[in-house]
XYZ file of C-alpha atoms in Angstrom:
327
model
C 0.000 0.000 0.000
C 1.457 3.348 -1.125
C 4.372 4.929 0.722
C 5.550 4.310 4.266
C 4.137 7.667 5.360
C 0.696 6.756 3.976
C 0.785 3.514 5.966
C 1.664 5.402 9.144
C -1.318 7.707 8.682
C -3.672 4.806 8.020
C -2.446 2.805 11.027
C -3.022 5.787 13.319
C -6.460 6.519 11.874
C -7.574 2.903 12.079
C -6.636 2.604 15.762
C -7.961 6.034 16.723
C -11.295 5.700 14.888
C -12.042 2.128 15.967
C -10.551 2.170 19.437
C -8.628 -1.036 18.832
C -7.492 -3.007 15.783
C -6.058 -6.503 15.534
C -2.802 -7.285 13.766
C -4.663 -9.392 11.211
C -7.111 -6.592 10.390
C -4.226 -4.212 9.714
C -2.497 -6.821 7.547
C -5.625 -7.229 5.427
C -6.310 -3.518 4.944
C -2.724 -2.390 4.439
C -1.816 -5.295 2.145
C 1.741 -5.607 3.442
C 3.804 -8.435 4.855
C 3.825 -9.302 8.549
C 7.463 -8.161 8.803
C 6.653 -4.783 7.245
C 3.727 -4.177 9.593
C 5.858 -5.095 12.611
C 8.532 -2.620 11.488
C 5.904 0.106 10.952
C 4.410 -0.359 14.436
C 7.859 -0.342 16.023
C 8.829 2.820 14.116
C 5.618 4.594 15.153
C 6.218 3.786 18.802
C 9.996 4.132 19.072
C 10.802 6.907 16.611
C 7.626 9.002 16.418
C 6.486 8.602 20.003
C 3.038 7.213 19.147
C 1.396 5.763 22.311
C 0.406 2.515 20.559
C 0.215 -0.492 22.893
C -0.692 -4.141 22.393
C -3.396 -5.650 24.632
C -2.856 -9.389 24.814
C -6.319 -10.176 26.226
C -8.059 -8.578 23.256
C -5.311 -9.464 20.770
C -5.498 -5.863 19.530
C -3.593 -2.581 19.361
C -4.855 0.581 21.092
C -3.723 4.124 21.819
C -2.714 4.285 25.453
C -4.163 7.696 26.277
C -3.006 7.365 29.894
C 0.651 7.181 28.864
C 0.146 9.960 26.352
C -0.311 12.477 29.169
C -0.142 16.025 27.864
C 1.158 14.976 24.470
C -0.481 16.490 21.374
C -0.711 14.766 18.033
C 0.285 15.922 14.584
C -0.088 13.233 11.920
C 2.727 10.808 12.576
C 4.166 12.807 15.504
C 3.452 13.495 19.168
C 4.559 16.692 20.938
C 4.208 18.051 24.446
C 3.228 21.668 25.013
C 6.802 22.947 25.354
C 7.745 21.331 22.059
C 4.749 22.930 20.331
C 5.736 26.378 21.609
C 9.289 25.672 20.452
C 7.859 25.014 16.970
C 6.048 28.365 17.095
C 9.323 30.060 17.975
C 11.083 28.268 15.128
C 8.420 29.564 12.761
C 8.993 33.081 14.082
C 12.703 32.765 13.315
C 11.990 31.503 9.798
C 9.471 34.243 9.116
C 12.125 36.864 9.840
C 14.191 35.427 6.990
C 11.223 35.693 4.683
C 10.100 39.247 3.994
C 7.907 38.195 1.073
C 6.015 35.674 3.197
C 6.876 32.597 1.121
C 7.910 30.324 3.985
C 5.187 31.632 6.286
C 2.517 31.012 3.662
C 3.467 27.362 3.239
C 3.681 26.828 6.992
C 0.260 28.365 7.700
C -1.632 25.015 7.757
C 0.884 23.606 10.228
C 0.518 26.668 12.460
C -3.265 26.369 12.429
C -2.953 22.754 13.535
C -0.573 23.701 16.358
C -3.016 26.335 17.633
C -5.737 23.656 17.690
C -3.530 21.236 19.595
C -2.714 23.872 22.188
C -6.434 24.284 22.746
C -6.424 28.002 22.069
C -6.991 30.428 19.241
C -4.155 32.111 17.380
C -4.104 35.326 19.400
C -2.407 34.155 22.652
C 0.133 32.080 20.732
C 0.915 34.964 18.389
C 1.496 37.156 21.440
C 4.105 34.651 22.628
C 5.758 34.708 19.196
C 5.966 38.506 19.283
C 8.235 38.223 22.304
C 11.022 37.055 19.997
C 12.310 39.731 17.656
C 15.054 39.513 15.057
C 16.468 42.756 13.704
C 17.771 42.396 10.165
C 19.229 45.675 8.883
C 19.989 46.063 5.179
C 17.930 42.998 4.303
C 17.886 42.215 0.584
C 14.461 40.807 -0.195
C 14.002 37.896 -2.598
C 10.757 37.695 -4.610
C 8.645 34.761 -3.440
C 8.284 33.291 -6.924
C 12.090 33.183 -7.306
C 12.624 31.542 -3.918
C 9.909 28.943 -4.546
C 11.266 28.066 -8.001
C 14.854 27.755 -6.786
C 13.830 25.660 -3.765
C 11.683 23.392 -5.955
C 14.566 22.828 -8.371
C 16.977 22.107 -5.525
C 14.704 19.524 -3.887
C 13.522 17.938 -7.150
C 17.130 17.836 -8.458
C 16.209 19.704 -11.648
C 18.076 22.367 -13.617
C 17.185 26.057 -13.664
C 17.263 28.625 -16.443
C 18.277 31.980 -14.969
C 18.212 35.558 -16.136
C 20.894 36.882 -13.822
C 22.253 40.382 -13.261
C 25.919 40.452 -12.281
C 26.341 43.654 -10.304
C 30.140 43.816 -10.501
C 29.954 43.870 -14.309
C 26.572 45.650 -14.476
C 25.511 43.054 -17.019
C 22.526 40.696 -17.398
C 23.178 37.155 -18.645
C 21.244 33.942 -19.252
C 22.526 30.640 -17.997
C 21.464 27.115 -17.047
C 22.505 25.860 -13.619
C 22.218 22.727 -11.506
C 21.322 23.722 -7.903
C 23.434 22.179 -5.157
C 22.787 24.160 -1.949
C 20.823 27.142 -0.583
C 22.550 29.529 1.824
C 21.090 32.290 3.974
C 23.801 34.820 4.785
C 23.598 38.360 6.136
C 19.909 38.828 5.488
C 19.620 37.415 1.991
C 19.685 34.088 0.111
C 22.337 32.571 -2.165
C 22.378 29.481 -4.380
C 25.451 27.332 -4.887
C 25.080 25.741 -8.312
C 26.965 24.159 -11.165
C 26.948 26.675 -14.025
C 26.728 24.802 -17.331
C 27.980 27.834 -19.285
C 31.214 28.321 -17.339
C 31.414 24.605 -16.484
C 32.213 25.241 -12.813
C 30.657 25.808 -9.416
C 29.350 29.328 -8.850
C 27.477 31.207 -6.112
C 24.413 33.226 -7.164
C 22.472 35.825 -5.156
C 18.740 35.126 -5.381
C 17.899 38.831 -5.266
C 19.954 39.275 -8.470
C 17.857 36.660 -10.308
C 15.558 38.617 -12.594
C 13.830 35.394 -13.625
C 14.137 31.706 -12.672
C 12.503 28.916 -14.691
C 12.336 25.279 -13.637
C 13.484 22.878 -16.368
C 12.636 19.199 -16.827
C 16.308 18.299 -17.278
C 17.921 16.382 -14.434
C 20.448 18.419 -12.448
C 24.129 17.560 -12.421
C 24.789 16.075 -8.988
C 27.930 16.928 -7.035
C 28.866 15.741 -3.572
C 28.372 18.287 -0.799
C 31.967 17.650 0.204
C 33.143 18.936 -3.171
C 30.835 21.971 -2.942
C 32.239 22.801 0.491
C 35.839 22.339 -0.616
C 35.479 24.580 -3.662
C 33.263 27.327 -2.240
C 33.647 27.511 1.539
C 37.354 28.189 1.952
C 37.209 31.969 1.956
C 35.896 34.696 4.183
C 32.190 35.561 4.107
C 30.095 34.891 1.043
C 32.855 35.214 -1.541
C 33.412 31.728 -2.927
C 36.662 30.067 -3.915
C 39.472 27.824 -2.757
C 42.544 29.964 -3.530
C 42.975 30.800 0.123
C 45.221 33.468 1.644
C 45.628 34.194 5.335
C 45.150 37.510 7.086
C 46.696 38.478 10.423
C 44.795 41.162 12.323
C 45.537 42.961 15.582
C 42.550 44.204 17.623
C 42.966 46.736 20.411
C 42.303 45.848 24.038
C 39.178 48.029 23.912
C 37.383 45.695 21.489
C 39.235 42.421 22.120
C 36.743 41.249 24.770
C 33.951 41.291 22.160
C 35.938 40.060 19.155
C 37.293 37.032 21.026
C 33.710 35.754 21.339
C 32.934 36.221 17.636
C 33.394 33.641 14.901
C 34.553 35.349 11.728
C 35.531 32.049 10.129
C 35.376 28.407 11.342
C 39.169 28.064 10.926
C 40.149 31.335 12.611
C 42.921 31.369 15.196
C 42.765 33.753 18.167
C 45.774 34.627 20.334
C 45.317 36.978 23.323
C 48.306 39.329 23.767
C 49.968 40.381 27.047
C 48.751 43.970 26.636
C 45.113 42.855 26.360
C 44.941 43.135 22.577
C 43.996 40.190 20.371
C 45.651 38.652 17.334
C 43.334 36.999 14.821
C 44.415 34.849 11.888
C 41.805 33.816 9.331
C 41.570 32.660 5.707
C 40.067 34.694 2.869
C 39.749 34.421 -0.901
C 38.389 37.796 -1.942
C 39.304 40.743 0.273
C 36.176 42.812 -0.514
C 33.974 41.720 2.363
C 36.846 41.471 4.836
C 37.819 45.085 4.114
C 34.211 46.168 4.703
C 34.124 44.425 8.087
C 37.477 45.857 9.138
C 36.337 49.376 8.292
C 33.732 49.341 11.059
C 36.462 48.918 13.680
C 38.325 52.041 12.565
C 41.399 52.611 14.743
C 40.719 49.506 16.865
C 42.123 47.085 14.285
C 45.362 46.914 12.317
C 46.101 44.609 9.385
C 49.486 43.015 10.051
C 49.524 40.974 6.841
C 49.292 40.457 3.934
C 50.515 43.747 2.486
C 47.821 43.821 -0.227
C 45.019 43.623 2.317
C 46.663 46.269 4.501
C 46.964 48.622 1.518
C 43.320 48.028 0.560
C 42.218 49.123 4.038
C 44.528 52.156 3.919
C 43.061 53.140 0.528
C 39.491 52.896 1.795
C 40.262 54.914 4.908
C 42.018 57.554 2.801
C 39.028 57.779 0.450
C 36.648 58.089 3.402
C 38.745 60.839 4.964
C 38.860 62.659 1.645
C 35.050 62.719 1.549
C 34.956 64.636 4.831
C 37.841 66.911 3.882
C 35.864 68.329 0.961
C 34.343 71.727 1.530
C 30.570 71.818 1.484
């Protein structure tokens, strides 16, 4: 009978609607082997927390409502009240990543079900959700239709046809890509994909996709290990594996905050006797690293490499020149 998930639903409904069901009745209606049914019942109880028990006297399976306690049921899953509120909080976090409402719209039926299980209307639960706030300055919104198309292609393992605007070259291009991974970084979404025009892995900003069309062609599959090796070596969102290392010196005034920050998973931090902090981290493209260093002003010094140090000096000089101009 159908998929495993369909069997789970039917087993639950049979027991709940009839009060108790024998093993033989389930075998007949599900049309599966005895071994399969045994595995399904064990999975429901052990992995999904379903309070299904076997009553030897009646030779039948029931839902043990006494053991269920304050558990609440979603199809195939049982949650207590704290877990349901945790799900509401998780939705609140997701909704903050989703200015266009795409994720929230698809999760609406699940939220309605959670409100029902909590035995309340939406208003009290929404008040709880409002007590978590995420501030996302400079958020770059992604049109819902683009996000949905890209996500569908990624999950269905299909290729995409993109009309893409490359900001650095101020040029629009068309290309076919095979999606490999979605990334949310600094308030916007990116797609790691195999570009069939350049014949290499590339990283694309979803907000720069002027149009995305799902194709029937099967996507080229790459291992996630390869994607990580080729795109995740550098600093920030700039992709690549030609890694250089930067050595930075932070003043004692900001060291206590910086030492708790992760700028890169492979960074190395060394506290100095005078209270300052030395940070070593890899980067591929210096653009984003320079931007982040600029916000520390005189509280950070680039020790090496010389090219990165000069880039920061140039930016600071240009900024100073702006203020030196007469109005």
